[in-house]
mmCIF file of N, CA and C in Angstrom:
data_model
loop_
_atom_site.group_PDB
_atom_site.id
_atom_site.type_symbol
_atom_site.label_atom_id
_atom_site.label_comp_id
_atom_site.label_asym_id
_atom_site.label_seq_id
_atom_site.Cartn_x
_atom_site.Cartn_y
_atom_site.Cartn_z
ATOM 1 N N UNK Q 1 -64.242 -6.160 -139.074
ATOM 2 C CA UNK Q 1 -64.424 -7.557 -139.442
ATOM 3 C C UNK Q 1 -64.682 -7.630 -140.948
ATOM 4 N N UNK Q 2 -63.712 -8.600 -141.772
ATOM 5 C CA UNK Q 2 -64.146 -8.037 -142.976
ATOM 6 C C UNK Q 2 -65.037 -9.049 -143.290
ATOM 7 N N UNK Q 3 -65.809 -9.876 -142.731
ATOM 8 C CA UNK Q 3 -66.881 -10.444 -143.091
ATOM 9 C C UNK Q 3 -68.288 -9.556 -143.184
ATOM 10 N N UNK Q 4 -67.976 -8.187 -142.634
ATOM 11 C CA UNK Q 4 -69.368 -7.549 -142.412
ATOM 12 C C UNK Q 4 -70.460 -8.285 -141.612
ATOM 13 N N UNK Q 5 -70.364 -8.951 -140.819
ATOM 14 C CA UNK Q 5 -71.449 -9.521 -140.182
ATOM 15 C C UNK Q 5 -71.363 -9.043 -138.153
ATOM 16 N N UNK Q 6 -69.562 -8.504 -138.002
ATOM 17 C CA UNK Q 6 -69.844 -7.891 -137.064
ATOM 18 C C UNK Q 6 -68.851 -6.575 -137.335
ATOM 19 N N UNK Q 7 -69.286 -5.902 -136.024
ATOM 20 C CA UNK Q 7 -68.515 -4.400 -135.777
ATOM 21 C C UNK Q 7 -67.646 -4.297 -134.248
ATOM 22 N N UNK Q 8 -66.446 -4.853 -134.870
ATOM 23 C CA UNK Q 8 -65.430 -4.669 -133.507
ATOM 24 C C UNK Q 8 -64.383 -3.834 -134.201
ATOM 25 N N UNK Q 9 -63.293 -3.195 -133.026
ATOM 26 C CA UNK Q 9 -62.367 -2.499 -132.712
ATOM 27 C C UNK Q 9 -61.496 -3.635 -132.013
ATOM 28 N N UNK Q 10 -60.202 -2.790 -132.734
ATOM 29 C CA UNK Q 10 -58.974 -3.687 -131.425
ATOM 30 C C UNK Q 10 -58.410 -2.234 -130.998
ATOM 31 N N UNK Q 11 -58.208 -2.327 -129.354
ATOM 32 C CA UNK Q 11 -57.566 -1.043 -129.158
ATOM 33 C C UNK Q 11 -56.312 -2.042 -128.583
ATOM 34 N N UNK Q 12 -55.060 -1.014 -128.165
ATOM 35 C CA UNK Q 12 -53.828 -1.949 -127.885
ATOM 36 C C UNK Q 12 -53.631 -1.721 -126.145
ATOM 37 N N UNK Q 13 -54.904 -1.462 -125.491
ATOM 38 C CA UNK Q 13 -54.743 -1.725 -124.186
ATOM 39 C C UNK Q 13 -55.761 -3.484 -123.824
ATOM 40 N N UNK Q 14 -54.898 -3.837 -122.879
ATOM 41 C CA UNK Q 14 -55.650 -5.344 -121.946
ATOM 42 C C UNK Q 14 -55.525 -5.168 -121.126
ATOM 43 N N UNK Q 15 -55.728 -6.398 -120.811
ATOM 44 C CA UNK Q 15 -56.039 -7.388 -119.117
ATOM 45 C C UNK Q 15 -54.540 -6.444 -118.494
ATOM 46 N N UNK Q 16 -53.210 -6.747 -118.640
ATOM 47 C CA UNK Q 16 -52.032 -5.475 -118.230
ATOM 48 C C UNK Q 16 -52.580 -4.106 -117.752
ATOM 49 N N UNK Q 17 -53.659 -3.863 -118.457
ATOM 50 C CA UNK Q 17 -54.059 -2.427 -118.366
ATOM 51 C C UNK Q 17 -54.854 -2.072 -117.128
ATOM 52 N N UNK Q 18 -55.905 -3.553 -116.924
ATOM 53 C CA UNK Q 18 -56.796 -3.083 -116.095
ATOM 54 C C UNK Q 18 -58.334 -3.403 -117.141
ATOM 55 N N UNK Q 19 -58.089 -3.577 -118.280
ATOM 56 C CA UNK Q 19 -59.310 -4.050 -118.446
ATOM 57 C C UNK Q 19 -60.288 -5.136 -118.427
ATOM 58 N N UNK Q 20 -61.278 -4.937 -118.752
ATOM 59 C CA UNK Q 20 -61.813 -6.039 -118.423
ATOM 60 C C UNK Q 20 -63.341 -6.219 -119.298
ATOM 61 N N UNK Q 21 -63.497 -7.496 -119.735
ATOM 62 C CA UNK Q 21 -64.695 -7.172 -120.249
ATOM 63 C C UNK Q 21 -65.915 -6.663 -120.168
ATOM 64 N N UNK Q 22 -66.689 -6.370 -120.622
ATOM 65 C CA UNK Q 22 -67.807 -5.803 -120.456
ATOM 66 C C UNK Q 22 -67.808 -4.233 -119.860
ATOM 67 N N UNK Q 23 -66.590 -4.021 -120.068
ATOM 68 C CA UNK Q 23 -66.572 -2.343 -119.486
ATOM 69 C C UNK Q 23 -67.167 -1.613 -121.050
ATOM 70 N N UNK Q 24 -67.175 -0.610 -120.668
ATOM 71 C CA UNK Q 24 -68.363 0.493 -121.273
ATOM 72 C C UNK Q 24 -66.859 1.524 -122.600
ATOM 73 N N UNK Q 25 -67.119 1.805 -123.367
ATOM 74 C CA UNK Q 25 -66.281 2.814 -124.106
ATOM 75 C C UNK Q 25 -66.844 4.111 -124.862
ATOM 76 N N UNK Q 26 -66.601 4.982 -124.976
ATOM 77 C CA UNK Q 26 -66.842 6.125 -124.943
ATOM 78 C C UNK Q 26 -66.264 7.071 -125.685
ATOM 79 N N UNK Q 27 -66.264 7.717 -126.407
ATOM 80 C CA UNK Q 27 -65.692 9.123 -126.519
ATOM 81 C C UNK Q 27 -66.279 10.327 -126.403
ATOM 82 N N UNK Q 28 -65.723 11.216 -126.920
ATOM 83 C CA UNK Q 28 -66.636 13.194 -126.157
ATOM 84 C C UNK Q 28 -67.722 12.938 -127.017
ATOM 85 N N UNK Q 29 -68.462 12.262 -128.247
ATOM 86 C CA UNK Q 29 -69.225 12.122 -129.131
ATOM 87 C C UNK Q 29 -70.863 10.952 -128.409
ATOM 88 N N UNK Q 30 -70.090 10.416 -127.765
ATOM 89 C CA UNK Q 30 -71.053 9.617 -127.609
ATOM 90 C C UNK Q 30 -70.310 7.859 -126.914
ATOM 91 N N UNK Q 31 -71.750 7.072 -127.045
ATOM 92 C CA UNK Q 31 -71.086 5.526 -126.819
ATOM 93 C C UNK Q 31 -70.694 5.267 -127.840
ATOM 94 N N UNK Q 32 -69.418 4.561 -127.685
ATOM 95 C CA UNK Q 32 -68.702 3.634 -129.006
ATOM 96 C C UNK Q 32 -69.494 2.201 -128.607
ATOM 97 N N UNK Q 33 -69.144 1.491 -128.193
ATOM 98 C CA UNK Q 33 -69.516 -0.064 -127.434
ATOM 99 C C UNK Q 33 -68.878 -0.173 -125.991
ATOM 100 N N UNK Q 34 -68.850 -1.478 -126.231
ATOM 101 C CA UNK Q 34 -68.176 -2.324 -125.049
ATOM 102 C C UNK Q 34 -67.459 -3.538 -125.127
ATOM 103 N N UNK Q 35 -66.583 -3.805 -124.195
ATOM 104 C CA UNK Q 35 -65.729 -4.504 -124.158
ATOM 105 C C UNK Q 35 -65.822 -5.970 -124.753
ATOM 106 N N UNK Q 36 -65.737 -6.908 -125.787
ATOM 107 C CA UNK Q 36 -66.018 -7.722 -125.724
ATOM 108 C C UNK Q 36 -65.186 -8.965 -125.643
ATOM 109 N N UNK Q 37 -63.693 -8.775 -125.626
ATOM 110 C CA UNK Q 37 -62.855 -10.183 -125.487
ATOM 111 C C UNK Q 37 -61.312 -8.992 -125.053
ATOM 112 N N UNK Q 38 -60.680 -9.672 -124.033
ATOM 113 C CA UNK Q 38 -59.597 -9.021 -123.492
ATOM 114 C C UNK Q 38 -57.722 -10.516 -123.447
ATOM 115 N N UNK Q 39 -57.388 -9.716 -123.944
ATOM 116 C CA UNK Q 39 -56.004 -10.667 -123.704
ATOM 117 C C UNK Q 39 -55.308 -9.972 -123.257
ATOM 118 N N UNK Q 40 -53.765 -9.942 -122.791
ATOM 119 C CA UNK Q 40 -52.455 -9.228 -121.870
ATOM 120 C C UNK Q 40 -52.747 -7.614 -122.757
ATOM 121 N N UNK Q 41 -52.858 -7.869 -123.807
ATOM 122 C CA UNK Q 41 -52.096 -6.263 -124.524
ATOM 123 C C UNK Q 41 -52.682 -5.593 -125.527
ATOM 124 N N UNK Q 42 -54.533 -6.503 -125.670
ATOM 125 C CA UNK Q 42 -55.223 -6.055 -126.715
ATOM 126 C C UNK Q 42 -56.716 -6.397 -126.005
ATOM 127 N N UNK Q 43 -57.479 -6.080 -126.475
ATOM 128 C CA UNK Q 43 -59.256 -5.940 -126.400
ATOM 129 C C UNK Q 43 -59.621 -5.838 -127.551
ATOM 130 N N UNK Q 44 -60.919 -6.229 -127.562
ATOM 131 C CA UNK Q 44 -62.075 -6.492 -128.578
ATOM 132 C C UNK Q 44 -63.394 -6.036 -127.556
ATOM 133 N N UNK Q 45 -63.553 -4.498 -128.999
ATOM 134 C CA UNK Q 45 -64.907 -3.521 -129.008
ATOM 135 C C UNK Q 45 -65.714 -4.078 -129.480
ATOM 136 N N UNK Q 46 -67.081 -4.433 -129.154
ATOM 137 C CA UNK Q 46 -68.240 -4.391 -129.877
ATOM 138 C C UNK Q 46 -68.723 -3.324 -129.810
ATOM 139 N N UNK Q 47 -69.121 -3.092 -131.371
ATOM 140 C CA UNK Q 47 -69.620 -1.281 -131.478
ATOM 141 C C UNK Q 47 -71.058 -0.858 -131.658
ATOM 142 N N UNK Q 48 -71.053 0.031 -131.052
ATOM 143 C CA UNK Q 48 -72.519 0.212 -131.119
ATOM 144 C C UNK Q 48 -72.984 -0.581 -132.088
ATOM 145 N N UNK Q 49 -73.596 -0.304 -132.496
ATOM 146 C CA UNK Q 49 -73.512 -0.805 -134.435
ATOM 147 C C UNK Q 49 -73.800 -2.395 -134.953
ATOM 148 N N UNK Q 50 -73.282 -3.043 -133.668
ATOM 149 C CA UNK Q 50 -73.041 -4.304 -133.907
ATOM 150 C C UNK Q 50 -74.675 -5.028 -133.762
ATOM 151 N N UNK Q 51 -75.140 -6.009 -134.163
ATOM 152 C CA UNK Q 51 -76.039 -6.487 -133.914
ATOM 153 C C UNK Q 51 -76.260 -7.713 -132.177
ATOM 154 N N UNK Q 52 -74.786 -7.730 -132.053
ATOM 155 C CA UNK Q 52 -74.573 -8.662 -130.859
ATOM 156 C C UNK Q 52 -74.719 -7.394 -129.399
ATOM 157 N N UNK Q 53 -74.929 -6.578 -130.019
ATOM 158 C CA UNK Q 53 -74.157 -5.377 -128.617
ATOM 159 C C UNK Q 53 -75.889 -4.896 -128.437
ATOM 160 N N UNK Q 54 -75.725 -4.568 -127.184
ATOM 161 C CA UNK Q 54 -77.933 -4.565 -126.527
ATOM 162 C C UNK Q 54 -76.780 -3.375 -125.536
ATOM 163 N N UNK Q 55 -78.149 -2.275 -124.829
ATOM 164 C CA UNK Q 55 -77.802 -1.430 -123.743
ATOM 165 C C UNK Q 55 -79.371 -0.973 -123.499
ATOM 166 N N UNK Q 56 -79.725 -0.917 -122.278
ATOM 167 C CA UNK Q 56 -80.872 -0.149 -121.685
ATOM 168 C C UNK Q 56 -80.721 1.079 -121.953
ATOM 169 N N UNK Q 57 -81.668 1.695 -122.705
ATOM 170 C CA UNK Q 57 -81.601 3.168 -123.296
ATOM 171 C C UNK Q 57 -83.094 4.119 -122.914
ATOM 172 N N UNK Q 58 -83.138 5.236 -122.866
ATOM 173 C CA UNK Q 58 -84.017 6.067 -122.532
ATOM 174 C C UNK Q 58 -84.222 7.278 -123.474
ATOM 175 N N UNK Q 59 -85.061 7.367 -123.990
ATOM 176 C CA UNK Q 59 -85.183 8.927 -125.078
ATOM 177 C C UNK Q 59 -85.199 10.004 -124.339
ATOM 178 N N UNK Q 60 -84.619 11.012 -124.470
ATOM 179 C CA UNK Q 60 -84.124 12.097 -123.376
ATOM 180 C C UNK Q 60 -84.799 13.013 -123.572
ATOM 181 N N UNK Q 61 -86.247 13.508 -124.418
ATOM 182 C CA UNK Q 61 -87.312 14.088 -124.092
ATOM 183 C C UNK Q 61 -88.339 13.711 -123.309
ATOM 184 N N UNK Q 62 -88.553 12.513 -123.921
ATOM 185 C CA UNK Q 62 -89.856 11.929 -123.456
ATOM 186 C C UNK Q 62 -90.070 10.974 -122.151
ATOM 187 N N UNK Q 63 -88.495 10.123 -121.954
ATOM 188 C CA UNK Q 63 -87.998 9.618 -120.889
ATOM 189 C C UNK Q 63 -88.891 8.635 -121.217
ATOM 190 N N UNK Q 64 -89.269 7.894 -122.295
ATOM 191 C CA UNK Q 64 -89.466 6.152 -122.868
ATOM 192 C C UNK Q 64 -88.272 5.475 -122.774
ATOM 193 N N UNK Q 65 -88.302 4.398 -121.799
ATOM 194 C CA UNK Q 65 -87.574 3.255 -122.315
ATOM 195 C C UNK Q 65 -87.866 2.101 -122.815
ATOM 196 N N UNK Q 66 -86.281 1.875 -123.192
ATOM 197 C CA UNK Q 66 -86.051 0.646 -124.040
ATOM 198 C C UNK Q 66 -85.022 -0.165 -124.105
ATOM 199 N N UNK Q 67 -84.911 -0.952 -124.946
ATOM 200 C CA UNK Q 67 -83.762 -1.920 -125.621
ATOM 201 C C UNK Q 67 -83.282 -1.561 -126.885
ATOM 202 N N UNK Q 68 -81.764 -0.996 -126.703
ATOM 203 C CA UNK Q 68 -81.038 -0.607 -127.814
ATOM 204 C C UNK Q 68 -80.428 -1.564 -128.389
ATOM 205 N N UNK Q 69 -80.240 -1.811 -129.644
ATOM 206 C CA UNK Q 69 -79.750 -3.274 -130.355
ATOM 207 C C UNK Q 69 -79.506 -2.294 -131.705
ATOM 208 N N UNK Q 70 -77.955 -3.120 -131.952
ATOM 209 C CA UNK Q 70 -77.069 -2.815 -133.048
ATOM 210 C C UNK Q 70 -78.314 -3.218 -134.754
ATOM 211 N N UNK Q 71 -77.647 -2.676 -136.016
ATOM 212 C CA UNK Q 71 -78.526 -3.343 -136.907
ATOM 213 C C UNK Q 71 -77.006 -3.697 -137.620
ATOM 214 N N UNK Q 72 -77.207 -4.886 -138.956
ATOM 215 C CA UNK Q 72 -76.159 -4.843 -139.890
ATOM 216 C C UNK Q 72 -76.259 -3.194 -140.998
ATOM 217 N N UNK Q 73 -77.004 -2.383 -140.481
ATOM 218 C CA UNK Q 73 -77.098 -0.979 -141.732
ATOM 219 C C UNK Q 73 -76.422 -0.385 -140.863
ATOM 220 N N UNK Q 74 -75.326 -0.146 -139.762
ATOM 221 C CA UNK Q 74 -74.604 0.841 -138.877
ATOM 222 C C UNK Q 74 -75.704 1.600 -138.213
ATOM 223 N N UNK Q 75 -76.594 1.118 -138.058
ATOM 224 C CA UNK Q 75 -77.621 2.155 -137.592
ATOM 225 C C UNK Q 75 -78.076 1.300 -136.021
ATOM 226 N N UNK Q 76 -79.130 1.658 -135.034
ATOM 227 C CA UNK Q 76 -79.345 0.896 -134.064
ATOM 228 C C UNK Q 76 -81.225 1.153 -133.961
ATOM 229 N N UNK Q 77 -81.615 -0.139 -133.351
ATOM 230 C CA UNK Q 77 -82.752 0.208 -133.213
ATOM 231 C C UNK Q 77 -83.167 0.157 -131.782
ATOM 232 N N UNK Q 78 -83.910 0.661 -131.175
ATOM 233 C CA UNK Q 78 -84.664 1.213 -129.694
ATOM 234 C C UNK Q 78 -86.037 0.825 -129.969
ATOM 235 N N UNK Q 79 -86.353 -0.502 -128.898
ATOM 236 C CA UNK Q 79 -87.393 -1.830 -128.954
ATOM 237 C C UNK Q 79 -88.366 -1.636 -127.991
ATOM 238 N N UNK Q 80 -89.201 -1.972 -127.832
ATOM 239 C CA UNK Q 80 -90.613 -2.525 -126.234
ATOM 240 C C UNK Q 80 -90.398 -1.301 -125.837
ATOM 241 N N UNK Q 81 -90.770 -0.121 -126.537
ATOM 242 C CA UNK Q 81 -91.476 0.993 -126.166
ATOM 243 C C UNK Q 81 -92.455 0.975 -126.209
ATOM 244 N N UNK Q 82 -93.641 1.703 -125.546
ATOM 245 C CA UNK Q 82 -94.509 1.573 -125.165
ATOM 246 C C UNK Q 82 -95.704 2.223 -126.480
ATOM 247 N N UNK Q 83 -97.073 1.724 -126.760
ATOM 248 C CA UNK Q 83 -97.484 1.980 -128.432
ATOM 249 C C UNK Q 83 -98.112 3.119 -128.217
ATOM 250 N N UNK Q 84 -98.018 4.062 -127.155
ATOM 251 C CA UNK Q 84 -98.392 5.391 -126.807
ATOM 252 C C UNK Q 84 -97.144 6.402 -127.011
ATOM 253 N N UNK Q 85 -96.196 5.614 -127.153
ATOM 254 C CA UNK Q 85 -94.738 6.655 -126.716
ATOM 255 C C UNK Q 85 -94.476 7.515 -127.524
ATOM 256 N N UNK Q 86 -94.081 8.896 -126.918
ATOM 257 C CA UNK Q 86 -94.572 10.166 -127.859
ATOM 258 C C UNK Q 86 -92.648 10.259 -128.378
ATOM 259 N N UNK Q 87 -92.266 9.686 -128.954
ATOM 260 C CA UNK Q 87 -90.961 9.766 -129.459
ATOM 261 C C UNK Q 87 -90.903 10.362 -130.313
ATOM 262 N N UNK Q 88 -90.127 11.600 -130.927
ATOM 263 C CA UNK Q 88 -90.331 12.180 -132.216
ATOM 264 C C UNK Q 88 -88.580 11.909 -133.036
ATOM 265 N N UNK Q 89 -89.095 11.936 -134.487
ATOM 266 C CA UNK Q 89 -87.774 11.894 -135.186
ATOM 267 C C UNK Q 89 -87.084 13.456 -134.677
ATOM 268 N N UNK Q 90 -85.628 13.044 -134.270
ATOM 269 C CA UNK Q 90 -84.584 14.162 -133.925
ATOM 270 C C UNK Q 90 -84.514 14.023 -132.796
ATOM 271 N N UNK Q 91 -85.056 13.300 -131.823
ATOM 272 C CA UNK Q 91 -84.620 12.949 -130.176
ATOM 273 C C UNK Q 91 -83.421 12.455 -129.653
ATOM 274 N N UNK Q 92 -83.141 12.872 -129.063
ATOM 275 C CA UNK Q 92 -81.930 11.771 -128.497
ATOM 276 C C UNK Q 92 -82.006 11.100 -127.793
ATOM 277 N N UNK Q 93 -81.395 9.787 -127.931
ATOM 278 C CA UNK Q 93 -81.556 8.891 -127.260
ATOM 279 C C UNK Q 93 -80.612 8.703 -126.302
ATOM 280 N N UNK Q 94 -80.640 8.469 -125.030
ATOM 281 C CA UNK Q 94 -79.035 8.448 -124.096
ATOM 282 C C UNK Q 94 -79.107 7.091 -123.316
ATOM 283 N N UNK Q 95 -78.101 6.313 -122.318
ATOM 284 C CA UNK Q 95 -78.233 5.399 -121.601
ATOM 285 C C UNK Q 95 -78.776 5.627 -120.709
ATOM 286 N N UNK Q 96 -79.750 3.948 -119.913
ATOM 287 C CA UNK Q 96 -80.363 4.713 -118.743
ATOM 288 C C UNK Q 96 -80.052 3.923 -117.742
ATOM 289 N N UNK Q 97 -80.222 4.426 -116.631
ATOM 290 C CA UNK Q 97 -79.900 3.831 -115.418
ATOM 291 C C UNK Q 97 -80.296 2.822 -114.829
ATOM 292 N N UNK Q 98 -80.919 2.208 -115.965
ATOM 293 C CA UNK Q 98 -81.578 0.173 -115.924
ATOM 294 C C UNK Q 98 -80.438 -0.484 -116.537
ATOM 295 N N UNK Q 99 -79.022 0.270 -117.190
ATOM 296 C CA UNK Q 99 -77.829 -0.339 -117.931
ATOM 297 C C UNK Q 99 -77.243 -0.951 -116.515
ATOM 298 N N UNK Q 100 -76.547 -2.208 -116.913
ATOM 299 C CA UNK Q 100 -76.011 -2.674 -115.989
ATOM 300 C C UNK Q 100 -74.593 -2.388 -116.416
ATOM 301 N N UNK Q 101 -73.905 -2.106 -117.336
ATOM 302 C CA UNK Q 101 -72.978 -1.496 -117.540
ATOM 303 C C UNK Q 101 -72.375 0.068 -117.492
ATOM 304 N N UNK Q 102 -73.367 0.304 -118.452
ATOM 305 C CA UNK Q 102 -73.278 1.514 -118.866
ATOM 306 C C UNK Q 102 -73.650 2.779 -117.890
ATOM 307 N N UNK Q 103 -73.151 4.325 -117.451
ATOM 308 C CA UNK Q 103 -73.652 5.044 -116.532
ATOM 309 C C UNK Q 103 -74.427 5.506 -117.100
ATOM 310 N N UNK Q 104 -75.868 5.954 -116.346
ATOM 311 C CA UNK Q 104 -76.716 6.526 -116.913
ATOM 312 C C UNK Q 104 -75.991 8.015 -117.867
ATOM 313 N N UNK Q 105 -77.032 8.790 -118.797
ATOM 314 C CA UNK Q 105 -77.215 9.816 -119.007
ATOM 315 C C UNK Q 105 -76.017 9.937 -120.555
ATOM 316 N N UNK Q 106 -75.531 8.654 -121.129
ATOM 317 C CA UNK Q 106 -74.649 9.090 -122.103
ATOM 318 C C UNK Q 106 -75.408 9.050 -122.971
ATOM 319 N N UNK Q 107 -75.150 9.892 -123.921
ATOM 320 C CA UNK Q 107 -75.597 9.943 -125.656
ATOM 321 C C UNK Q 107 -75.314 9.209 -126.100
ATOM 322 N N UNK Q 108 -76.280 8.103 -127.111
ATOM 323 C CA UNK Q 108 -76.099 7.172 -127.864
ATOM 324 C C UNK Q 108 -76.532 7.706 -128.981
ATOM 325 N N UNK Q 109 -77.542 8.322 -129.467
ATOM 326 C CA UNK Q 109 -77.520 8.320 -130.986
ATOM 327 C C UNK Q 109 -79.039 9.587 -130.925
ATOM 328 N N UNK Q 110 -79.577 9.791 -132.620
ATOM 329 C CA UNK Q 110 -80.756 10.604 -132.486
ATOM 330 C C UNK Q 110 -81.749 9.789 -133.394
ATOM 331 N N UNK Q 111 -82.859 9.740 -133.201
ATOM 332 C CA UNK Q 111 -84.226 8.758 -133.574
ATOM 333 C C UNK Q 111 -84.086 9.641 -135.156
ATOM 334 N N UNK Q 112 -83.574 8.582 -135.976
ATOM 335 C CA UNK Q 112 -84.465 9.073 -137.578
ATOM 336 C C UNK Q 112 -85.128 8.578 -138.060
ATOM 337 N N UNK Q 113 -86.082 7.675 -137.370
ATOM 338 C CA UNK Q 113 -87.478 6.758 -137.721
ATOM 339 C C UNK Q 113 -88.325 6.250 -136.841
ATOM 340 N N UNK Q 114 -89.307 6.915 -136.636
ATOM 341 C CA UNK Q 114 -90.268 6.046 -135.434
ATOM 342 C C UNK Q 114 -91.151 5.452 -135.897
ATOM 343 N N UNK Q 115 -91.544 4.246 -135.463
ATOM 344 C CA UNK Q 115 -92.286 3.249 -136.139
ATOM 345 C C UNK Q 115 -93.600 2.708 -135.273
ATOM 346 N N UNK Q 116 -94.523 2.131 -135.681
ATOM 347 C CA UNK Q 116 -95.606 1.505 -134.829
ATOM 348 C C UNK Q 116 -95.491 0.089 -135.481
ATOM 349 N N UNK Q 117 -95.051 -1.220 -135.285
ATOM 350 C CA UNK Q 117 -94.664 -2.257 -136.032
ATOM 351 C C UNK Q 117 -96.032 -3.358 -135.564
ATOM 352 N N UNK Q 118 -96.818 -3.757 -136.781
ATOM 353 C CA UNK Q 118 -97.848 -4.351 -136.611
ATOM 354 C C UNK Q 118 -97.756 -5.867 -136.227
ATOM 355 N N UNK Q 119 -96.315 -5.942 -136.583
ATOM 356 C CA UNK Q 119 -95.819 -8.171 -136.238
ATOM 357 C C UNK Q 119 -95.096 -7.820 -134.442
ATOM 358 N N UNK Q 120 -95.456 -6.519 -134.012
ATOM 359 C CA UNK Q 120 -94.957 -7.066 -132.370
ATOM 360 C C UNK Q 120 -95.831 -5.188 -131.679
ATOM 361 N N UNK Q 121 -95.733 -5.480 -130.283
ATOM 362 C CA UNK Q 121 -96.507 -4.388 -130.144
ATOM 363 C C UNK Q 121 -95.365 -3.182 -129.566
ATOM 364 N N UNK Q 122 -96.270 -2.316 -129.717
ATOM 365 C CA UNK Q 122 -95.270 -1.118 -129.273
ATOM 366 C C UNK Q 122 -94.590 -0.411 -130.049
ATOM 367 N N UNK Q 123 -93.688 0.763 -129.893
ATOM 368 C CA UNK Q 123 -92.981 1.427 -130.968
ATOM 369 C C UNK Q 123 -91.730 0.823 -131.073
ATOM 370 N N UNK Q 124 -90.972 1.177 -131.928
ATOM 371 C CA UNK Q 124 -89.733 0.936 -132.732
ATOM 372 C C UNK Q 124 -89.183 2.343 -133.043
ATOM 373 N N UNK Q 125 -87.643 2.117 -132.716
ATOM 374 C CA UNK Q 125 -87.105 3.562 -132.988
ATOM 375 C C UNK Q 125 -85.870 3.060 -134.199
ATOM 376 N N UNK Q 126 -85.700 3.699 -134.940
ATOM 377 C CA UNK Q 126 -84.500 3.370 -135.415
ATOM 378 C C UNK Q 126 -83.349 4.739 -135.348
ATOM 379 N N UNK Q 127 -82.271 4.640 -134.790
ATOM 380 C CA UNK Q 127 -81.223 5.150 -134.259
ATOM 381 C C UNK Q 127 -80.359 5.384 -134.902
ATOM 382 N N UNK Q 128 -79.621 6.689 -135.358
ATOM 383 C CA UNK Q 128 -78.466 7.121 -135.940
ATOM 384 C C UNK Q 128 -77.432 7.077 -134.334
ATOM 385 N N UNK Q 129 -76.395 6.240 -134.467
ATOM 386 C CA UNK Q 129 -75.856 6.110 -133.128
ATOM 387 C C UNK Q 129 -74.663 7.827 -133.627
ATOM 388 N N UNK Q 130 -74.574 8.416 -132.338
ATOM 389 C CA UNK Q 130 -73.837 9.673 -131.927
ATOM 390 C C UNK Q 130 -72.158 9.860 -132.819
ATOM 391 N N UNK Q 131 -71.352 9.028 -132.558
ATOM 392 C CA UNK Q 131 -70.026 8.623 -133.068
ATOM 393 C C UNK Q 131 -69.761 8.015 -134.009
ATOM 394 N N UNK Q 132 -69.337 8.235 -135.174
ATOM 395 C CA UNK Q 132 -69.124 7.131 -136.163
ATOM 396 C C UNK Q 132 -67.974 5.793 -135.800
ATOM 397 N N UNK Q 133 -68.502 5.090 -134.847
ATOM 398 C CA UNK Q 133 -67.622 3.772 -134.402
ATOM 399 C C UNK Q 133 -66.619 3.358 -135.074
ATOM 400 N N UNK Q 134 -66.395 3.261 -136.444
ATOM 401 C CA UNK Q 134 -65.480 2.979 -137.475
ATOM 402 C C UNK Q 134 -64.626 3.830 -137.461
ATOM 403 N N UNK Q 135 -64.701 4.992 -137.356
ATOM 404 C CA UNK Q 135 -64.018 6.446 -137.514
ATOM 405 C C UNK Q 135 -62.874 6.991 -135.829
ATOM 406 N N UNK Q 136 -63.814 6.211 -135.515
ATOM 407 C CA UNK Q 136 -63.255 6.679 -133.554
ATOM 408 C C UNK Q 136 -61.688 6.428 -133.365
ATOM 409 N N UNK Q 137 -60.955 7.370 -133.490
ATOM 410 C CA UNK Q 137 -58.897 7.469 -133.215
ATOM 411 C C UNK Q 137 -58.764 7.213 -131.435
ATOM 412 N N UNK Q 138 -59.757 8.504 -130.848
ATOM 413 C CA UNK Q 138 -59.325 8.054 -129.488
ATOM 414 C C UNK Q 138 -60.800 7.650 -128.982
ATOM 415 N N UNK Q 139 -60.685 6.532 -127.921
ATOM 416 C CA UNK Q 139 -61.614 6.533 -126.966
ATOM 417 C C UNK Q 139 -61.563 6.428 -125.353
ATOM 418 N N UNK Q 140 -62.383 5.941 -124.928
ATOM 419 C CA UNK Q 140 -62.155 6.280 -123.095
ATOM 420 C C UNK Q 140 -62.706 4.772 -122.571
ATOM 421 N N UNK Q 141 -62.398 3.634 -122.260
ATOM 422 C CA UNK Q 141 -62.676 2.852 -121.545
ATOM 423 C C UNK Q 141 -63.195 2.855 -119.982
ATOM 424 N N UNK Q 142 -64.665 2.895 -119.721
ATOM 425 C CA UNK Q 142 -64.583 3.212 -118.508
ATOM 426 C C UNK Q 142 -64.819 2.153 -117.607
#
């Protein structure tokens, strides 16, 4: 988008294909996004990344969850964790099986900032997401 205000993909499969919105995308790297607008012969990705794109996420040491949400810095942040949660920078973060989309257990990204934020309670993660979304040639619609 060259407004910079969102992060989509056009891939050249649609509705012809079998898709459909809100399906989940993927590559061997990690989550890209999800589906967000489908016509006969094209789709629209929202990418990780995006500030419109949310997924139920789980830190895969500590097994804290949360709410994953895109930032405008390509980065994502992981929300309403709990202000005990032993999250450390270098964790990974994966999807969890509270996603109503998404299958549990994929890699989304690794924590390079954990935060204790004094204007809301609980921790704050901020997220290097797994795949560089911009960069992604092939992906997997699931």
């Amino acid at each position: 988008d060259p407004t910079n205000w969102n992060a989509m993909l056009i891939i050249d499969k649609g509705r012809k294909s079998g898709i459909k919105i809100g399906m989940p995308v993927v590559n061997p790297a990690g989550v890209v996004g999800k589906v967000s607008e489908v016509a006969d012969n094209i789709s629209k990705v929202i990418l990780v990344s995006d500030p419109n794109f949310n997924v139920a996420a789980v830190t895969q040491d500590s097994r804290e969850s949360g709410l994953l949400t895109g930032t405008l810095q390509g980065l994502c942040r992981l929300r309403y964790l709990p202000e005990d949660a032993g999250v450390k920078v270098g964790e990974k973060i994966v999807t969890s099986k509270l996603s109503s989309t998404f299958p549990d257990g994929i890699l989304i990204g690794t924590v390079v900032n954990v935060s204790n934020r004094a204007d809301t309670t609980g921790t704050e993660c901020l997220v290097r997401p797994a795949p560089f979304p911009c960069r992604a040639e092939e992906i997997l619609v699931l």
